[in-house]
Structure formats: C-alpha cells, structure tokens
C-alpha cells in the first residue's frame, strides 16, 4: 500500500488550485438517475470516491463517459445518461466501501418506484445511522422494509405522493436523499430543519437546471413541487470548501502565504473566522482566497455545528494547526461521536492533546516531531499530513487510500506550494 513521506519545515507559498467538491459531486452524480437525458458534470474531482460512485451508477445501467481529461489537468468532465434503468439494486460489495452510496435511494425510488440498497459503510467516524433518510422518504409516501442488511423502498402505485417532514436533527445526506425523491413526486413536499450546506445549494441548483421546482433554496425550509419529468443539464461542481480549508491550515501551521485558486470565501466563512481568531490572515483576492501567517498562532475555542457553523470536516485539520498555538485551545465536536481518532497519532508526533467525551483540549507545544502515523478516516489523515509539514524531521502517513478518497493529487498540490511531500509504494 502507498504511503506519504513528508519532510517537514518548509514554509508553504504559491498558488494551489481548489478542486471540485467531493461532497457536492457525490450528490450531483445520482441526479443522473432522475432523467433519461444526459447530465454533464464539469469540474468533477479525480478521486477514488467518485470512481466508486461511477461504478455504482453503471450497475443501474447508467452510461458514463469522461471527456477532456489530460493527465496534467485537475478535474474532469463526466456525462451520465440513464436512458433505461436495468437494475434498482445497490449491492453490498459496492455500498460498503462508501457511505454516500445511500444517496441513490431517493432518486432510484423517484424514477423507478422502487429501490433496494445495502446498508452503508464508509468512514469509521462513529455510529452513522440512516433512520432520517428513511423517515423522510416514508413521510413522502414510501413503504420501507429492512431485511438481510438491505433497505427496500417502494412507491405505492409507482410514484410518491409527496408529504411533509421535519428533521429532528440536521442531516446533510438525509436532506439530499429527500430532495432527490421529492422532485418527481406527484404532489408538493416540504422539508423543515433541512441541512443548508453549500453542497445542498449546489444540489438544488442542478435539480432546478433539470426542471425541478424548489422554493427556499439555501434555507432550512424547502418546498418541492413535484414535476412529471426532469430533463438533462450541464452543471459545474462547486469548489471544495473543505479541501480549501485543509490547505489553509497547512499554510498557517508552516507560517506560509498561499492563494487558494477558485475557493469561494462565502462558503467557508466559519473556517475563515476560526483561522482569523488564531491570528491567520484570510482575505478574498481576485480568483480565490489568500491565507498568510507569520507562524505565531493564537489558541482558540471552537465548536463544530451544521452549516453555517464550523464544519465537522474541518475539525481535525484545525486541531493539527492548533498543536503549535501559543496556549490551550478547546475544540468541541457536536456532529459525530468518535471523531478524535487522530488525537493519539498527533500526540505521537509530540502534540499535547487531551480528550474528554466530545471535547478536546489542545495544549500548544513549541515543536512537533516526525513519526510514522496512520489514520482511520479521511480528514484525520489530512490532519496528520498538516502536522507533518510543520514537524521536525520525517513523517510517514500510512493508509493513503483515505486521502485518495477525498484529496485530488495531494502530493502534486503540496509540491506546487513548495512542500517536501512524496508518495511511495509499499507499507
Ligand atoms: C455528510 C458529509 C460528511 C460530513 C457530514 C456532516 C457527504 C458525502 N458527507 O455526511 O463529509 O462530515 O455530512 O457535515 O456529503 N444522522 C442520524 N440519522 C440519519 C442521518 C444522520 O442520526 O439518518 C446523524 C449522524 O450520525 C450525525 C449527524 O446526523 O451525527 C449528521 O450526519 P449527516 O449530516 O447525515 O452526515 P452525512 O450526510 O453522512
């Protein structure tokens, strides 16, 4: 298995292109199930998760073709067409690798009137149920059965009537599934306390481009008037605010000065505020966002929350950065339990972090030291890379497949910024 070797100490500088957002792409791709016409997605990141999702969609008879991808380009263009669905079953061996596979449930049900999806796997960040996905679909009129590790959803009489659902807690994936199910319902549906992450807005924008009728886009109250059919569309995936935030933390911990080309400040306001509170300069510049730091980081108190709060997907990277702050920071993780798996690994690199339940206290240290480390999820892996960039000596981050799920050509991007990061085979 590949690993990443980082020789720390280089100050990052230069410009790095921000890729298309993984989490937006993973909800835009299944929209192709909703129409027999072609859907073309531009700026799709080249990631293992996207390849996996493409493979899953092929399983249902969707044809996919990729255009205009020269090896040196970041991103690519994919055209998907579901002229006729040949299957409505998402099998275990595909779904277990990627939790986002559950996002085919809503659109399959809407298009075909039935769907059978294996219960998902994905990142090991705590217990991640799908009860809210199922409750929302039930509220729209679906009949749901659970058997032998599979969810079977059926729309009585071939189509969902539509309905009203109020989420007891904010769920990104359940909001996405519900939206994709409701757009082809016979009647009007409403969602209350819906997630309003920028990726949800991206999903709504594609659905509207395909002919869907959605009111309240960007708010937590959505009204979806079902339409009889949707048509094809060409759509540009939004920039990845989490990738951008990750490179921002890397720049800050090295006392660097970088430009995140293509990043949108409005999507990453909470991350920008956290960085500013830590003493980092964050400013909108032409075509992106500039991050600059003199390496003198201040401790901060942070708590993750649904958007527009601080993204849980930024917690590990900010924690790595705060390991070198001049004092103690307090981080609280409110979205997922068990999302501090990077803490023992950071401590092995010389960090001083204590956890108690959902809270982590990060006592700033003067110096981190290179070590061999590994993480069990995507963002945790990135936090170890960030620590390695500032550490004295060499670090090796194992289990690179986590990073390949969510960071497009990471070592090339870090090389653009002057970091000494190398991918090598063998583990
Ligand atoms: C998405 C993102 C993930 C991010 C997370 C929170 C994708 C592919 N993944 O994951 O990167 O960390 O949002 O911003 O977009 N929950 C339930 N029942 C459900 C669904 C969720 O209890 O049916 C709980 C979860 O356990 C968690 C919380 O709700 O505690 C939020 O999860 P959710 O927003 O659904 O995360 P995902 O959509 O899985």
PDB file of N, CA and C in Angstrom, residues 8 14 26 29 40 61 119 132 184 195 197 237 242 288 294 302 327 357:
ATOM      1  N   UNK A   8       9.285  17.738   7.010  1.00  0.00           N
ATOM      2  CA  UNK A   8       8.665  18.984   7.479  1.00  0.00           C
ATOM      3  C   UNK A   8       9.621  20.158   7.507  1.00  0.00           C
ATOM      4  N   UNK A  14       2.817  30.165  -2.659  1.00  0.00           N
ATOM      5  CA  UNK A  14       2.402  29.959  -4.049  1.00  0.00           C
ATOM      6  C   UNK A  14       0.897  29.801  -4.146  1.00  0.00           C
ATOM      7  N   UNK A  26     -20.758  13.956  -4.983  1.00  0.00           N
ATOM      8  CA  UNK A  26     -21.395  12.695  -4.601  1.00  0.00           C
ATOM      9  C   UNK A  26     -22.920  12.813  -4.506  1.00  0.00           C
ATOM     10  N   UNK A  29     -23.937  13.458  -8.777  1.00  0.00           N
ATOM     11  CA  UNK A  29     -23.879  12.276  -9.657  1.00  0.00           C
ATOM     12  C   UNK A  29     -25.199  11.490  -9.663  1.00  0.00           C
ATOM     13  N   UNK A  40     -24.371  16.383 -17.692  1.00  0.00           N
ATOM     14  CA  UNK A  40     -22.923  16.568 -17.786  1.00  0.00           C
ATOM     15  C   UNK A  40     -22.440  17.367 -16.593  1.00  0.00           C
ATOM     16  N   UNK A  61     -27.297   0.589 -14.990  1.00  0.00           N
ATOM     17  CA  UNK A  61     -27.485   0.753 -16.434  1.00  0.00           C
ATOM     18  C   UNK A  61     -27.200   2.162 -16.911  1.00  0.00           C
ATOM     19  N   UNK A 119     -27.227  -1.531   3.373  1.00  0.00           N
ATOM     20  CA  UNK A 119     -26.913  -0.544   4.415  1.00  0.00           C
ATOM     21  C   UNK A 119     -25.450  -0.139   4.274  1.00  0.00           C
ATOM     22  N   UNK A 132     -33.039   8.832   9.461  1.00  0.00           N
ATOM     23  CA  UNK A 132     -33.695  10.065   8.999  1.00  0.00           C
ATOM     24  C   UNK A 132     -33.954  10.029   7.493  1.00  0.00           C
ATOM     25  N   UNK A 184     -39.665  14.392  -8.219  1.00  0.00           N
ATOM     26  CA  UNK A 184     -40.553  13.740  -9.196  1.00  0.00           C
ATOM     27  C   UNK A 184     -41.853  13.240  -8.548  1.00  0.00           C
ATOM     28  N   UNK A 195     -30.818  20.511   6.126  1.00  0.00           N
ATOM     29  CA  UNK A 195     -29.437  20.999   6.086  1.00  0.00           C
ATOM     30  C   UNK A 195     -29.345  22.083   5.019  1.00  0.00           C
ATOM     31  N   UNK A 197     -26.086  23.281   3.938  1.00  0.00           N
ATOM     32  CA  UNK A 197     -24.696  23.331   3.499  1.00  0.00           C
ATOM     33  C   UNK A 197     -24.625  23.815   2.043  1.00  0.00           C
ATOM     34  N   UNK A 237     -19.510  21.647 -10.901  1.00  0.00           N
ATOM     35  CA  UNK A 237     -19.447  21.312  -9.472  1.00  0.00           C
ATOM     36  C   UNK A 237     -18.779  22.469  -8.709  1.00  0.00           C
ATOM     37  N   UNK A 242     -13.818  22.244   1.882  1.00  0.00           N
ATOM     38  CA  UNK A 242     -13.051  21.501   2.893  1.00  0.00           C
ATOM     39  C   UNK A 242     -11.613  21.307   2.416  1.00  0.00           C
ATOM     40  N   UNK A 288      -9.845  33.932  -5.869  1.00  0.00           N
ATOM     41  CA  UNK A 288      -9.667  32.964  -4.781  1.00  0.00           C
ATOM     42  C   UNK A 288      -9.540  33.594  -3.416  1.00  0.00           C
ATOM     43  N   UNK A 294       2.319  34.413  10.046  1.00  0.00           N
ATOM     44  CA  UNK A 294       3.732  34.556  10.418  1.00  0.00           C
ATOM     45  C   UNK A 294       4.144  33.393  11.321  1.00  0.00           C
ATOM     46  N   UNK A 302     -13.364  26.407  19.736  1.00  0.00           N
ATOM     47  CA  UNK A 302     -14.168  26.115  18.548  1.00  0.00           C
ATOM     48  C   UNK A 302     -15.159  25.002  18.840  1.00  0.00           C
ATOM     49  N   UNK A 327      -0.707  28.498  23.447  1.00  0.00           N
ATOM     50  CA  UNK A 327      -1.658  28.378  24.556  1.00  0.00           C
ATOM     51  C   UNK A 327      -2.596  27.215  24.300  1.00  0.00           C
ATOM     52  N   UNK A 357     -14.803  12.993  26.368  1.00  0.00           N
ATOM     53  CA  UNK A 357     -16.063  12.955  25.634  1.00  0.00           C
ATOM     54  C   UNK A 357     -15.924  13.675  24.315  1.00  0.00           C
TER      55      UNK A 357
END
